[in-house]
PDB file of C-alpha atoms and ligand atoms in Angstrom:
ATOM      1  CA  MET A  15     118.273 103.998  86.067  1.00  0.00           C
ATOM      2  CA  PRO A  16     122.140 103.227  84.876  1.00  0.00           C
ATOM      3  CA  ASP A  17     124.102 101.281  87.185  1.00  0.00           C
ATOM      4  CA  LYS A  18     128.471 101.053  86.431  1.00  0.00           C
ATOM      5  CA  ASN A  19     127.342  98.426  83.394  1.00  0.00           C
ATOM      6  CA  THR A  20     125.267 100.432  81.801  1.00  0.00           C
ATOM      7  CA  ALA A  21     127.603 103.673  80.381  1.00  0.00           C
ATOM      8  CA  ALA A  22     125.917 102.976  76.665  1.00  0.00           C
ATOM      9  CA  SER A  23     122.921 103.975  78.368  1.00  0.00           C
ATOM     10  CA  ALA A  24     124.225 107.902  77.909  1.00  0.00           C
ATOM     11  CA  THR A  25     123.807 107.432  74.182  1.00  0.00           C
ATOM     12  CA  PRO A  26     119.916 108.942  73.915  1.00  0.00           C
ATOM     13  CA  PHE A  27     118.915 106.690  70.916  1.00  0.00           C
ATOM     14  CA  LEU A  28     120.300 103.480  72.230  1.00  0.00           C
ATOM     15  CA  THR A  29     118.038 101.484  74.906  1.00  0.00           C
ATOM     16  CA  ASP A  30     120.486 100.946  78.141  1.00  0.00           C
ATOM     17  CA  VAL A  31     122.747  97.776  78.350  1.00  0.00           C
ATOM     18  CA  ALA A  32     121.033  95.899  80.922  1.00  0.00           C
ATOM     19  CA  THR A  33     117.754  96.171  79.284  1.00  0.00           C
ATOM     20  CA  LEU A  34     118.818  95.045  76.082  1.00  0.00           C
ATOM     21  CA  ARG A  35     120.888  92.178  77.630  1.00  0.00           C
ATOM     22  CA  GLU A  36     117.264  91.027  79.148  1.00  0.00           C
ATOM     23  CA  ARG A  37     115.302  91.372  76.029  1.00  0.00           C
ATOM     24  CA  ALA A  38     117.848  89.483  74.260  1.00  0.00           C
ATOM     25  CA  ARG A  39     117.342  86.371  76.282  1.00  0.00           C
ATOM     26  CA  LYS A  40     113.375  86.381  75.341  1.00  0.00           C
ATOM     27  CA  HIS A  41     112.120  84.467  72.737  1.00  0.00           C
ATOM     28  CA  LEU A  42     115.290  83.429  71.805  1.00  0.00           C
ATOM     29  CA  GLU A  43     113.849  80.805  68.871  1.00  0.00           C
ATOM     30  CA  GLU A  44     113.120  83.873  66.957  1.00  0.00           C
ATOM     31  CA  GLY A  45     117.003  83.917  66.367  1.00  0.00           C
ATOM     32  CA  ALA A  46     117.476  87.412  64.332  1.00  0.00           C
ATOM     33  CA  VAL A  47     114.120  89.038  65.036  1.00  0.00           C
ATOM     34  CA  THR A  48     114.239  90.856  68.231  1.00  0.00           C
ATOM     35  CA  SER A  49     111.908  92.614  69.683  1.00  0.00           C
ATOM     36  CA  ASN A  50     112.978  96.135  68.151  1.00  0.00           C
ATOM     37  CA  TYR A  51     112.540  94.755  64.407  1.00  0.00           C
ATOM     38  CA  GLY A  52     110.293  97.417  62.735  1.00  0.00           C
ATOM     39  CA  ALA A  53     108.109  95.253  60.789  1.00  0.00           C
ATOM     40  CA  ASP A  54     106.013  92.473  60.662  1.00  0.00           C
ATOM     41  CA  PRO A  55     107.969  89.004  59.889  1.00  0.00           C
ATOM     42  CA  LYS A  56     105.556  86.895  58.530  1.00  0.00           C
ATOM     43  CA  LEU A  57     104.451  89.820  56.140  1.00  0.00           C
ATOM     44  CA  VAL A  58     108.316  90.384  54.965  1.00  0.00           C
ATOM     45  CA  ILE A  59     108.584  86.833  54.657  1.00  0.00           C
ATOM     46  CA  LYS A  60     105.420  86.852  52.463  1.00  0.00           C
ATOM     47  CA  VAL A  61     106.957  89.488  50.386  1.00  0.00           C
ATOM     48  CA  LEU A  62     110.470  87.826  50.153  1.00  0.00           C
ATOM     49  CA  ASN A  63     108.779  84.318  48.877  1.00  0.00           C
ATOM     50  CA  ASP A  64     106.940  86.658  46.029  1.00  0.00           C
ATOM     51  CA  ALA A  65     110.245  88.167  45.259  1.00  0.00           C
ATOM     52  CA  LEU A  66     112.102  84.524  45.851  1.00  0.00           C
ATOM     53  CA  ALA A  67     109.633  83.350  42.881  1.00  0.00           C
ATOM     54  CA  THR A  68     110.171  86.362  40.507  1.00  0.00           C
ATOM     55  CA  GLU A  69     113.791  85.378  40.538  1.00  0.00           C
ATOM     56  CA  ILE A  70     113.332  81.398  40.246  1.00  0.00           C
ATOM     57  CA  VAL A  71     111.101  82.318  36.842  1.00  0.00           C
ATOM     58  CA  CYS A  72     113.803  84.913  36.012  1.00  0.00           C
ATOM     59  CA  VAL A  73     116.274  81.999  36.116  1.00  0.00           C
ATOM     60  CA  LEU A  74     114.150  79.903  33.873  1.00  0.00           C
ATOM     61  CA  ARG A  75     112.963  82.565  31.558  1.00  0.00           C
ATOM     62  CA  TYR A  76     116.579  83.305  30.659  1.00  0.00           C
ATOM     63  CA  LYS A  77     117.693  79.770  30.689  1.00  0.00           C
ATOM     64  CA  ARG A  78     114.826  79.017  27.825  1.00  0.00           C
ATOM     65  CA  HIS A  79     115.995  82.230  25.756  1.00  0.00           C
ATOM     66  CA  TYR A  80     119.559  81.302  26.495  1.00  0.00           C
ATOM     67  CA  PHE A  81     118.812  77.937  24.768  1.00  0.00           C
ATOM     68  CA  MET A  82     116.840  79.007  22.354  1.00  0.00           C
ATOM     69  CA  ALA A  83     118.843  82.220  21.099  1.00  0.00           C
ATOM     70  CA  GLN A  84     119.876  81.679  17.262  1.00  0.00           C
ATOM     71  CA  GLY A  85     120.902  83.929  14.250  1.00  0.00           C
ATOM     72  CA  LEU A  86     123.112  86.999  13.999  1.00  0.00           C
ATOM     73  CA  SER A  87     124.608  88.410  17.000  1.00  0.00           C
ATOM     74  CA  SER A  88     123.218  85.718  19.150  1.00  0.00           C
ATOM     75  CA  ASP A  89     126.536  84.710  20.443  1.00  0.00           C
ATOM     76  CA  SER A  90     126.601  88.261  22.584  1.00  0.00           C
ATOM     77  CA  VAL A  91     122.989  87.652  23.828  1.00  0.00           C
ATOM     78  CA  LYS A  92     123.594  83.930  24.678  1.00  0.00           C
ATOM     79  CA  GLU A  93     126.941  85.448  26.716  1.00  0.00           C
ATOM     80  CA  GLU A  94     124.672  88.176  28.216  1.00  0.00           C
ATOM     81  CA  PHE A  95     121.184  85.435  29.246  1.00  0.00           C
ATOM     82  CA  ALA A  96     123.665  83.048  30.775  1.00  0.00           C
ATOM     83  CA  GLU A  97     125.155  85.894  32.911  1.00  0.00           C
ATOM     84  CA  HIS A  98     121.770  87.026  33.628  1.00  0.00           C
ATOM     85  CA  ALA A  99     120.800  83.712  34.799  1.00  0.00           C
ATOM     86  CA  ALA A 100     123.713  82.828  36.985  1.00  0.00           C
ATOM     87  CA  GLU A 101     123.174  86.747  38.563  1.00  0.00           C
ATOM     88  CA  GLU A 102     119.480  85.884  39.124  1.00  0.00           C
ATOM     89  CA  GLN A 103     120.039  82.792  40.686  1.00  0.00           C
ATOM     90  CA  GLU A 104     122.549  84.497  43.609  1.00  0.00           C
ATOM     91  CA  HIS A 105     119.244  86.759  44.230  1.00  0.00           C
ATOM     92  CA  ALA A 106     117.248  83.776  44.918  1.00  0.00           C
ATOM     93  CA  ASP A 107     119.785  82.515  47.330  1.00  0.00           C
ATOM     94  CA  ARG A 108     120.427  85.572  49.161  1.00  0.00           C
ATOM     95  CA  ILE A 109     116.286  86.037  49.387  1.00  0.00           C
ATOM     96  CA  ALA A 110     115.938  82.491  51.031  1.00  0.00           C
ATOM     97  CA  GLU A 111     118.750  83.005  52.927  1.00  0.00           C
ATOM     98  CA  ARG A 112     117.545  85.979  54.487  1.00  0.00           C
ATOM     99  CA  ILE A 113     113.564  83.902  54.637  1.00  0.00           C
ATOM    100  CA  VAL A 114     115.202  81.436  56.849  1.00  0.00           C
ATOM    101  CA  GLN A 115     117.129  83.905  59.130  1.00  0.00           C
ATOM    102  CA  LEU A 116     113.836  85.922  59.748  1.00  0.00           C
ATOM    103  CA  GLY A 117     112.331  82.511  60.664  1.00  0.00           C
ATOM    104  CA  GLY A 118     110.003  81.428  57.450  1.00  0.00           C
ATOM    105  CA  GLU A 119     110.933  78.877  54.879  1.00  0.00           C
ATOM    106  CA  PRO A 120     111.225  79.660  50.979  1.00  0.00           C
ATOM    107  CA  ASP A 121     108.468  78.485  49.063  1.00  0.00           C
ATOM    108  CA  LEU A 122     110.090  77.439  45.932  1.00  0.00           C
ATOM    109  CA  ASN A 123     106.928  74.731  45.296  1.00  0.00           C
ATOM    110  CA  PRO A 124     106.938  74.692  41.156  1.00  0.00           C
ATOM    111  CA  ASP A 125     103.155  74.554  41.254  1.00  0.00           C
ATOM    112  CA  SER A 126     102.699  78.325  42.698  1.00  0.00           C
ATOM    113  CA  LEU A 127     106.126  79.958  41.090  1.00  0.00           C
ATOM    114  CA  THR A 128     104.350  81.707  38.056  1.00  0.00           C
ATOM    115  CA  LYS A 129     101.387  83.026  40.235  1.00  0.00           C
ATOM    116  CA  ARG A 130     103.541  84.663  43.096  1.00  0.00           C
ATOM    117  CA  SER A 131     106.235  85.684  40.473  1.00  0.00           C
ATOM    118  CA  HIS A 132     106.065  89.753  39.681  1.00  0.00           C
ATOM    119  CA  SER A 133     107.067  89.105  36.104  1.00  0.00           C
ATOM    120  CA  GLU A 134     106.141  86.520  34.056  1.00  0.00           C
ATOM    121  CA  TYR A 135     107.231  83.750  32.486  1.00  0.00           C
ATOM    122  CA  LYS A 136     106.936  84.947  28.494  1.00  0.00           C
ATOM    123  CA  GLU A 137     108.965  82.820  25.708  1.00  0.00           C
ATOM    124  CA  GLY A 138     110.183  85.540  23.108  1.00  0.00           C
ATOM    125  CA  THR A 139     109.443  84.170  19.542  1.00  0.00           C
ATOM    126  CA  SER A 140     112.173  85.854  17.625  1.00  0.00           C
ATOM    127  CA  LEU A 141     115.811  86.748  18.814  1.00  0.00           C
ATOM    128  CA  VAL A 142     114.496  90.533  19.181  1.00  0.00           C
ATOM    129  CA  ASP A 143     111.457  89.583  21.002  1.00  0.00           C
ATOM    130  CA  LYS A 144     113.216  87.295  23.698  1.00  0.00           C
ATOM    131  CA  VAL A 145     115.354  90.056  24.454  1.00  0.00           C
ATOM    132  CA  ARG A 146     112.964  92.119  24.841  1.00  0.00           C
ATOM    133  CA  GLU A 147     110.934  89.719  27.116  1.00  0.00           C
ATOM    134  CA  GLU A 148     113.914  90.367  29.271  1.00  0.00           C
ATOM    135  CA  LEU A 149     113.986  94.235  28.975  1.00  0.00           C
ATOM    136  CA  VAL A 150     110.335  94.061  30.085  1.00  0.00           C
ATOM    137  CA  ALA A 151     110.816  91.044  32.960  1.00  0.00           C
ATOM    138  CA  GLU A 152     113.606  93.803  34.290  1.00  0.00           C
ATOM    139  CA  ARG A 153     111.817  96.696  34.563  1.00  0.00           C
ATOM    140  CA  VAL A 154     109.035  94.812  36.417  1.00  0.00           C
ATOM    141  CA  ALA A 155     111.729  93.431  39.230  1.00  0.00           C
ATOM    142  CA  ILE A 156     113.123  97.068  39.016  1.00  0.00           C
ATOM    143  CA  GLU A 157     109.692  98.517  39.882  1.00  0.00           C
ATOM    144  CA  SER A 158     108.445  95.687  42.738  1.00  0.00           C
ATOM    145  CA  TYR A 159     112.158  95.982  44.257  1.00  0.00           C
ATOM    146  CA  ARG A 160     111.902  99.729  44.415  1.00  0.00           C
ATOM    147  CA  GLU A 161     108.754  99.858  46.113  1.00  0.00           C
ATOM    148  CA  ILE A 162     109.651  97.149  48.510  1.00  0.00           C
ATOM    149  CA  VAL A 163     112.763  98.969  49.692  1.00  0.00           C
ATOM    150  CA  GLU A 164     110.952 102.155  49.978  1.00  0.00           C
ATOM    151  CA  TRP A 165     107.909 100.147  52.237  1.00  0.00           C
ATOM    152  CA  LEU A 166     111.205  98.547  54.670  1.00  0.00           C
ATOM    153  CA  HIS A 167     112.468 101.781  55.195  1.00  0.00           C
ATOM    154  CA  GLY A 168     113.201 102.247  58.690  1.00  0.00           C
ATOM    155  CA  LYS A 169     111.876  98.717  59.652  1.00  0.00           C
ATOM    156  CA  ASP A 170     114.567  96.021  58.694  1.00  0.00           C
ATOM    157  CA  SER A 171     117.582  97.611  57.738  1.00  0.00           C
ATOM    158  CA  THR A 172     119.124  94.071  56.799  1.00  0.00           C
ATOM    159  CA  THR A 173     116.318  92.949  54.401  1.00  0.00           C
ATOM    160  CA  LYS A 174     116.369  96.594  52.792  1.00  0.00           C
ATOM    161  CA  ARG A 175     119.754  96.546  51.981  1.00  0.00           C
ATOM    162  CA  MET A 176     120.142  93.498  50.913  1.00  0.00           C
ATOM    163  CA  LEU A 177     117.428  94.279  48.206  1.00  0.00           C
ATOM    164  CA  GLU A 178     118.917  97.755  47.206  1.00  0.00           C
ATOM    165  CA  GLU A 179     122.199  95.666  46.100  1.00  0.00           C
ATOM    166  CA  ILE A 180     119.855  93.450  43.806  1.00  0.00           C
ATOM    167  CA  LEU A 181     118.014  96.484  42.670  1.00  0.00           C
ATOM    168  CA  ALA A 182     121.048  97.741  41.499  1.00  0.00           C
ATOM    169  CA  VAL A 183     122.152  94.540  39.771  1.00  0.00           C
ATOM    170  CA  GLU A 184     118.648  94.357  38.191  1.00  0.00           C
ATOM    171  CA  GLU A 185     119.494  98.202  37.024  1.00  0.00           C
ATOM    172  CA  GLU A 186     122.521  96.973  35.417  1.00  0.00           C
ATOM    173  CA  HIS A 187     120.679  93.979  33.913  1.00  0.00           C
ATOM    174  CA  ALA A 188     118.089  96.479  32.054  1.00  0.00           C
ATOM    175  CA  VAL A 189     120.794  98.545  30.553  1.00  0.00           C
ATOM    176  CA  ASP A 190     122.713  95.825  29.038  1.00  0.00           C
ATOM    177  CA  ILE A 191     119.598  93.863  27.677  1.00  0.00           C
ATOM    178  CA  ASN A 192     118.604  97.713  26.439  1.00  0.00           C
ATOM    179  CA  SER A 193     121.788  98.415  24.623  1.00  0.00           C
ATOM    180  CA  LEU A 194     121.787  94.336  22.918  1.00  0.00           C
ATOM    181  CA  LEU A 195     118.098  95.636  21.753  1.00  0.00           C
ATOM    182  CA  ALA A 196     119.545  98.710  20.516  1.00  0.00           C
ATOM    183  CA  GLY A 197     122.495  97.359  18.928  1.00  0.00           C
ATOM    184  CA  MET A 198     119.820  94.694  17.137  1.00  0.00           C
ATOM    185  CA  LYS A 199     117.614  97.656  15.708  1.00  0.00           C
ATOM    186  CA  GLY A 200     120.955  99.537  14.450  1.00  0.00           C
TER     187      GLY A 200
HETATM  188 FE1  FE2 B 320     117.490  89.479  40.197  1.00  0.00          FE
HETATM  189 FE1  FE2 B 321     117.597  90.597  36.214  1.00  0.00          FE
END
């Protein structure tokens, strides 16, 4: 029943203004999670916490490899590892921020990090082995982010967009690491 305040109700896909306003006033404690949020926020928070664990484990693995990289061509490898470690930390921060926006709590408990992480904390031995372990980890991250993005389609566009941006950076990481590896073999 449109009244003079609900001009937008003529838009077929948009709920009329009065209903939107009324719904927004309910469950204020849920913050950004409104009644048309398409996913189960608890499940999204859980999935994001596992992605957060993955990012933290990636930071730690890159740091370890950064400090331990030695030998010929280790300068360029070190530089790449340091840059990636910083970017994985940025991903972790963005994910933690989103968890809070959804009404959850970022799980940074060190006891469960490696259990929840998609990629493993594997210490490479030689320089080539370190680089190879990083490539494996990046490929795991790419696959899992791609699946999560797919799952969020039509459910939570903000989380989906954030993960798409992170996915694009993981793809760049894989390309960078792959070319390091190719350079070491050649
Ligand atoms: Fe990352
Ligand atoms: Fe990465």
